[in-house]
Amino acid sequence: MSRRTVFVPYRPKTILNKGKRADHWFWTRYSAYPYIGCQHGCEFCYCREKKFAPYDDPYDFAYVIKVKENAADLLRTVLAHTPVEAVFSGDYQPAEHKFGLSRKMLEVFLEFRFPVFVLERSPLVLRDLDLLQELEKKARAFTAFSILSAPDAASYERVTAIERLAPPAEKRFEAMEKLAAAGIQTGTCLMPILPGISDDPATLESVVRWTADHGGGFVLAGYLTLADQQRDYFFTMLQERFPEMLGFYRQAYPPGSYAPQGSRWRDTALRVRELCEKYGIRDRMPRPIIPGEKRAVNKRVVEKLAERVYTLELEDAPPARVWAYRKAAWAVEDLQQDIRLVYQTMGIKGLQALGGIGPTLSAEIENMLIDQPVG
């Protein structure tokens, strides 16, 4: 028996989640969403974790949609007193047809000129292409589609079943092509990669190829994570629909784990990097810079340092070395003045004085500044 979706309007007191600094995957510092729960109901969604879902029963996630009816008003109030940085937002599940809150929030971001990153599974985002284009001109708008398999991959039928009510991947690729043609930076989040289901070489290459063929500039790869009630829900789904996979997943995700064990993620990420190079796109998302940004060079340096962190992780470098680059990226991100001024005034000693940046790293940053003096 099918279950009816219930919409629960409410008026939260807060709307904007704030991080200390921009993350190194999507380059967003803030996030703001108009709904809790998702009608798409993808079986693997991390939002069923206890820390994200306000439901005692993880099955409610796809059927009880909490609607933040005052989302735009809350957003307008908080943005007036918030430093301008990129925001992770947009939620184009079926509820958006009824309530239109994602569009109202985009209007507020445009009003205050906040860059926006939209990660989607629905072509409905094209409805708001006019706002995204205005945001791109005045602040920056960048998008990505969550896609696990491409239509010509052997894994496609099984992945489509697991994604439940999410629009077909071919529709997402079509929307990607239209966004790219309109000048909006876009690409694919190959997330979550499902071990044993969608991480075969043919699927990976198919997704990268379809992305490049449809105007996407990047593919970001990340494996499935499982925690608490989300883990129990996913394992129950496997038992009911793909029982032959359950033993494999119990071994890949032993008790206490969050990501798959072993080097599987590293091997897959390296393969995605090779494929991106083959098709002329990237395996990292370029950092959008706000027009007129005074710290544009700082942000470009942070982008390069973050790329170095990721490469070192793929190379299985010693943790201390990875940590050194990560700390250096944070130090430059936190710097409130143009890093070129620090370097011009104090030289390489000024770079070392930023905190946690030794001779080797300061020399690398110096080369970055010399190679790209204007960001």
Coordinates of C-alpha atoms in Angstrom, one line a residue, residues 21-355:
R21 CA 35.4 28.9 6.8
A22 CA 34.6 27.6 3.4
D23 CA 34.8 23.8 2.9
H24 CA 37.2 22.5 0.3
W25 CA 34.8 20.4 -1.8
F26 CA 32.0 22.9 -2.7
W27 CA 33.6 26.2 -1.5
T28 CA 30.6 27.1 0.6
R29 CA 30.8 28.5 4.1
Y30 CA 27.1 28.6 4.8
S31 CA 24.0 26.5 4.1
A32 CA 20.3 27.2 4.1
Y33 CA 17.5 25.0 3.0
P34 CA 13.7 25.5 2.8
Y35 CA 12.6 21.9 3.6
I36 CA 13.4 19.0 5.9
G37 CA 12.8 15.6 4.4
C38 CA 12.8 14.8 0.7
Q39 CA 10.2 13.3 -1.5
H40 CA 12.8 11.8 -3.8
G41 CA 13.5 9.3 -1.0
C42 CA 16.8 7.9 -2.3
E43 CA 17.6 4.8 -0.3
F44 CA 21.1 5.9 0.6
C45 CA 20.6 9.5 1.6
Y46 CA 22.9 10.6 4.4
C47 CA 20.1 12.9 5.6
R48 CA 18.5 10.0 7.4
E49 CA 21.4 10.1 9.9
K50 CA 20.2 11.2 13.4
K51 CA 22.2 14.5 13.3
F52 CA 20.4 15.6 10.1
A53 CA 16.9 14.1 10.4
P54 CA 14.3 15.2 12.9
Y55 CA 12.5 11.9 12.6
D56 CA 12.6 8.9 15.0
D57 CA 11.6 6.7 12.2
P58 CA 13.9 7.0 9.1
Y59 CA 11.0 5.9 6.9
D60 CA 9.3 9.3 7.6
F61 CA 12.2 11.1 5.8
A62 CA 10.5 10.6 2.3
Y63 CA 6.9 11.2 3.4
V64 CA 6.9 13.9 6.1
I65 CA 8.2 17.1 4.6
K66 CA 8.7 20.0 7.0
V67 CA 8.2 23.3 5.2
K68 CA 10.0 26.4 6.5
E69 CA 7.3 28.8 5.5
N70 CA 9.2 31.9 6.8
A71 CA 12.5 30.8 5.1
A72 CA 12.9 33.9 2.9
D73 CA 12.1 36.4 5.7
L74 CA 14.5 34.7 8.1
L75 CA 17.2 34.7 5.4
R76 CA 16.7 38.4 4.6
T77 CA 17.1 39.2 8.3
V78 CA 20.3 37.2 8.9
L79 CA 22.1 38.0 5.6
A80 CA 21.9 41.7 6.4
H81 CA 24.4 41.0 9.2
T82 CA 26.5 38.2 7.7
P83 CA 29.9 38.5 5.9
V84 CA 29.4 37.6 2.2
E85 CA 30.5 34.1 1.4
A86 CA 29.1 31.2 -0.7
V87 CA 26.0 29.5 0.5
F88 CA 24.9 25.8 -0.2
S89 CA 21.2 26.1 -1.0
G90 CA 18.4 25.1 -3.3
D91 CA 16.0 22.2 -2.9
Y92 CA 14.0 21.2 -6.0
Q93 CA 12.2 18.2 -4.7
P94 CA 8.5 18.0 -5.7
A95 CA 7.4 20.1 -2.7
E96 CA 9.1 23.1 -4.5
H97 CA 6.3 23.0 -7.2
K98 CA 3.8 23.6 -4.4
F99 CA 5.6 26.1 -2.1
G100 CA 8.3 27.8 -4.3
L101 CA 10.6 28.5 -1.4
S102 CA 13.8 27.7 -3.1
R103 CA 13.1 30.5 -5.7
K104 CA 12.2 33.0 -2.9
M105 CA 15.5 32.2 -1.2
L106 CA 17.4 32.7 -4.4
E107 CA 15.8 36.2 -4.7
V108 CA 17.1 37.0 -1.3
F109 CA 20.6 35.8 -2.1
L110 CA 20.5 38.0 -5.2
E111 CA 19.3 41.0 -3.2
F112 CA 22.3 40.7 -0.9
R113 CA 24.7 39.4 -3.6
F114 CA 25.6 36.1 -1.9
P115 CA 27.2 33.4 -4.1
V116 CA 25.1 30.3 -4.2
F117 CA 25.9 26.6 -4.9
V118 CA 23.0 24.4 -5.8
L119 CA 23.4 20.6 -5.8
E120 CA 20.4 18.9 -7.4
R121 CA 18.7 15.7 -8.6
S122 CA 16.0 17.5 -10.4
P123 CA 15.8 19.5 -13.7
L124 CA 13.3 21.8 -11.9
V125 CA 16.3 24.0 -11.1
L126 CA 16.0 25.3 -14.7
R127 CA 12.8 27.1 -13.7
D128 CA 15.0 29.5 -11.8
L129 CA 17.6 30.0 -14.5
D130 CA 16.8 33.7 -14.8
L131 CA 17.8 34.2 -11.1
L132 CA 20.9 32.0 -11.4
Q133 CA 22.1 34.0 -14.4
E134 CA 21.6 37.3 -12.4
L135 CA 23.5 35.8 -9.5
E136 CA 26.3 34.7 -11.8
K137 CA 26.7 38.3 -13.0
K138 CA 26.5 39.9 -9.6
A139 CA 27.8 37.4 -7.1
R140 CA 28.4 33.9 -8.7
A141 CA 26.1 30.9 -9.1
F142 CA 27.4 27.4 -9.5
T143 CA 25.6 24.1 -9.7
A144 CA 26.1 20.4 -9.8
F145 CA 23.9 17.3 -10.2
S146 CA 24.1 14.3 -8.0
I147 CA 24.5 11.4 -10.5
L148 CA 25.5 7.9 -9.7
S149 CA 25.3 6.2 -13.0
A150 CA 24.7 7.1 -16.7
P151 CA 22.0 5.7 -19.0
D152 CA 24.4 3.5 -21.0
A153 CA 26.0 1.9 -17.9
A154 CA 25.1 -1.6 -16.8
S155 CA 24.5 -0.3 -13.2
Y156 CA 21.9 2.2 -14.4
E157 CA 18.8 0.1 -13.8
R158 CA 19.7 -0.8 -10.3
V159 CA 20.8 2.7 -9.3
T160 CA 17.6 4.1 -10.7
A161 CA 15.6 1.8 -8.5
I162 CA 17.6 2.8 -5.4
E163 CA 17.0 6.5 -6.3
R164 CA 13.3 5.9 -6.1
L165 CA 11.4 9.1 -7.2
A166 CA 14.4 11.1 -8.3
P167 CA 14.1 12.2 -11.9
P168 CA 16.0 10.1 -14.5
A169 CA 19.7 10.8 -14.8
E170 CA 19.3 11.7 -18.5
K171 CA 17.0 14.5 -17.5
R172 CA 19.7 15.7 -15.1
F173 CA 22.3 15.7 -17.9
E174 CA 20.0 17.6 -20.1
A175 CA 19.5 20.2 -17.4
M176 CA 23.3 20.3 -17.0
E177 CA 23.8 21.1 -20.7
K178 CA 21.3 23.9 -20.5
L179 CA 22.9 25.5 -17.5
A180 CA 26.3 25.3 -19.0
A181 CA 25.0 26.9 -22.2
A182 CA 23.6 29.7 -20.1
G183 CA 27.0 30.4 -18.6
I184 CA 26.4 28.7 -15.2
Q185 CA 29.3 26.6 -13.9
T186 CA 28.1 23.1 -13.5
G187 CA 29.3 19.5 -13.2
T188 CA 28.6 16.1 -11.5
C189 CA 28.8 15.0 -7.9
L190 CA 29.4 11.3 -8.3
M191 CA 28.1 10.9 -4.7
P192 CA 27.5 8.6 -3.2
I193 CA 29.4 5.9 -5.1
L194 CA 27.8 2.6 -4.1
P195 CA 30.4 -0.2 -3.5
G196 CA 29.8 -3.2 -5.6
I197 CA 26.9 -1.5 -7.4
S198 CA 28.1 1.6 -9.1
D199 CA 31.9 1.7 -8.7
D200 CA 32.8 -0.5 -11.6
P201 CA 35.2 1.1 -14.2
A202 CA 32.5 1.2 -16.9
T203 CA 30.1 3.1 -14.8
L204 CA 32.8 5.6 -13.7
E205 CA 33.8 6.3 -17.2
S206 CA 30.3 6.6 -18.4
V207 CA 29.4 9.2 -15.8
V208 CA 32.6 11.2 -16.6
R209 CA 32.0 11.0 -20.4
W210 CA 28.3 12.0 -20.1
T211 CA 29.4 15.0 -17.9
A212 CA 31.9 16.2 -20.4
D213 CA 29.5 15.7 -23.3
H214 CA 26.9 17.8 -21.5
G215 CA 28.9 20.8 -20.6
G216 CA 30.0 19.8 -17.1
G217 CA 33.4 21.0 -16.0
F218 CA 34.1 18.6 -13.1
V219 CA 33.2 15.3 -11.5
L220 CA 33.5 15.1 -7.7
A221 CA 33.7 11.5 -6.4
G222 CA 32.8 10.3 -2.9
Y223 CA 31.7 6.9 -1.5
L224 CA 28.6 6.1 0.4
T225 CA 28.8 6.8 4.2
L226 CA 26.6 4.9 6.7
A227 CA 25.7 5.9 10.3
D228 CA 23.3 4.9 13.0
Q229 CA 19.6 4.7 11.8
Q230 CA 20.6 5.5 8.2
R231 CA 22.9 2.4 8.3
D232 CA 20.1 0.2 9.6
Y233 CA 17.6 1.5 7.0
F234 CA 20.0 0.9 4.2
F235 CA 20.9 -2.6 5.3
T236 CA 17.2 -3.4 5.6
M237 CA 16.6 -2.2 2.1
L238 CA 19.4 -4.4 0.9
Q239 CA 18.0 -7.4 2.7
E240 CA 14.6 -6.8 1.0
R241 CA 15.7 -5.9 -2.5
F242 CA 19.3 -7.0 -3.0
P243 CA 19.9 -9.8 -0.4
E244 CA 23.0 -11.0 -2.4
M245 CA 24.7 -7.7 -1.5
L246 CA 24.1 -7.6 2.2
G247 CA 27.1 -9.8 3.2
F248 CA 29.4 -7.7 1.0
Y249 CA 28.2 -4.5 2.7
R250 CA 28.5 -5.8 6.2
Q251 CA 32.1 -6.6 5.4
A252 CA 32.8 -3.3 3.7
Y253 CA 31.1 -1.4 6.5
P254 CA 31.9 -3.2 9.8
P255 CA 30.4 -2.0 13.1
G256 CA 31.8 1.4 14.0
S257 CA 32.8 2.4 10.5
Y258 CA 31.5 5.3 8.5
A259 CA 33.1 4.9 5.1
P260 CA 34.1 1.7 3.3
Q261 CA 37.2 0.0 4.7
G262 CA 40.5 -0.4 2.9
S263 CA 41.8 1.5 -0.1
R264 CA 38.7 1.2 -2.2
W265 CA 37.9 4.9 -2.1
R266 CA 41.5 5.9 -3.0
D267 CA 41.6 3.5 -6.0
T268 CA 38.3 4.8 -7.3
A269 CA 39.2 8.5 -6.8
L270 CA 42.4 7.9 -8.7
R271 CA 40.5 6.3 -11.5
V272 CA 38.1 9.2 -11.6
R273 CA 41.0 11.6 -11.8
E274 CA 42.5 9.7 -14.8
L275 CA 39.1 9.7 -16.5
C276 CA 38.6 13.4 -16.0
E277 CA 42.0 14.1 -17.5
K278 CA 41.1 11.8 -20.4
Y279 CA 37.9 13.8 -21.1
G280 CA 39.3 17.3 -20.4
I281 CA 37.5 18.1 -17.2
R282 CA 38.5 18.3 -13.5
D283 CA 38.0 16.1 -10.5
R284 CA 37.8 19.1 -8.3
M285 CA 35.4 22.0 -8.5
P286 CA 37.0 25.4 -9.3
R287 CA 36.5 28.0 -6.6
P288 CA 34.2 30.7 -7.7
I289 CA 35.4 34.2 -6.9
I290 CA 32.9 37.1 -6.1
P291 CA 33.3 40.0 -8.6
G292 CA 35.5 42.6 -7.1
E293 CA 36.6 40.2 -4.3
K294 CA 39.5 42.0 -2.4
R295 CA 40.9 38.7 -1.2
A296 CA 40.7 36.9 -4.6
V297 CA 44.4 36.0 -4.6
N298 CA 44.0 34.5 -1.1
K299 CA 41.2 32.3 -2.2
R300 CA 43.1 31.1 -5.3
V301 CA 46.0 30.2 -3.0
V302 CA 43.7 28.3 -0.7
E303 CA 42.3 26.5 -3.8
K304 CA 45.7 25.3 -4.8
L305 CA 46.6 24.2 -1.3
A306 CA 43.3 22.3 -1.0
E307 CA 44.0 20.6 -4.3
R308 CA 47.4 19.6 -2.9
V309 CA 45.7 18.2 0.2
Y310 CA 43.5 16.0 -1.9
T311 CA 46.4 14.8 -4.1
L312 CA 48.4 13.9 -1.0
E313 CA 45.4 11.9 0.4
L314 CA 45.1 10.0 -2.9
E315 CA 48.9 9.3 -2.7
D316 CA 48.4 8.0 0.8
A317 CA 50.9 10.5 2.1
P318 CA 51.8 10.6 5.8
P319 CA 49.0 12.3 7.8
A320 CA 51.4 14.9 9.2
R321 CA 52.2 16.1 5.7
V322 CA 48.5 16.3 4.7
W323 CA 47.8 18.1 7.9
A324 CA 50.5 20.7 7.2
Y325 CA 48.9 21.7 3.9
R326 CA 45.4 21.7 5.4
K327 CA 46.6 24.1 8.2
A328 CA 48.3 26.3 5.7
A329 CA 45.1 26.5 3.7
W330 CA 43.1 27.5 6.8
A331 CA 45.7 30.1 7.7
V332 CA 45.4 31.8 4.3
E333 CA 41.6 31.5 4.3
D334 CA 41.5 33.3 7.7
L335 CA 43.8 36.1 6.6
Q336 CA 41.7 39.3 6.3
Q337 CA 44.1 41.3 4.1
D338 CA 45.4 40.6 0.7
I339 CA 48.2 38.0 1.0
R340 CA 50.2 39.9 -1.7
L341 CA 50.5 42.9 0.6
V342 CA 51.9 40.6 3.4
Y343 CA 54.4 39.2 1.0
Q344 CA 55.4 42.6 -0.5
T345 CA 55.9 44.1 2.9
M346 CA 57.6 41.2 4.8
G347 CA 58.6 38.7 2.2
I348 CA 58.6 35.0 2.9
K349 CA 58.9 35.6 6.6
G350 CA 55.5 37.3 6.5
L351 CA 54.0 34.2 5.0
Q352 CA 55.6 32.0 7.7
A353 CA 54.1 34.4 10.3
L354 CA 50.6 33.5 9.3
G355 CA 50.7 30.5 11.6

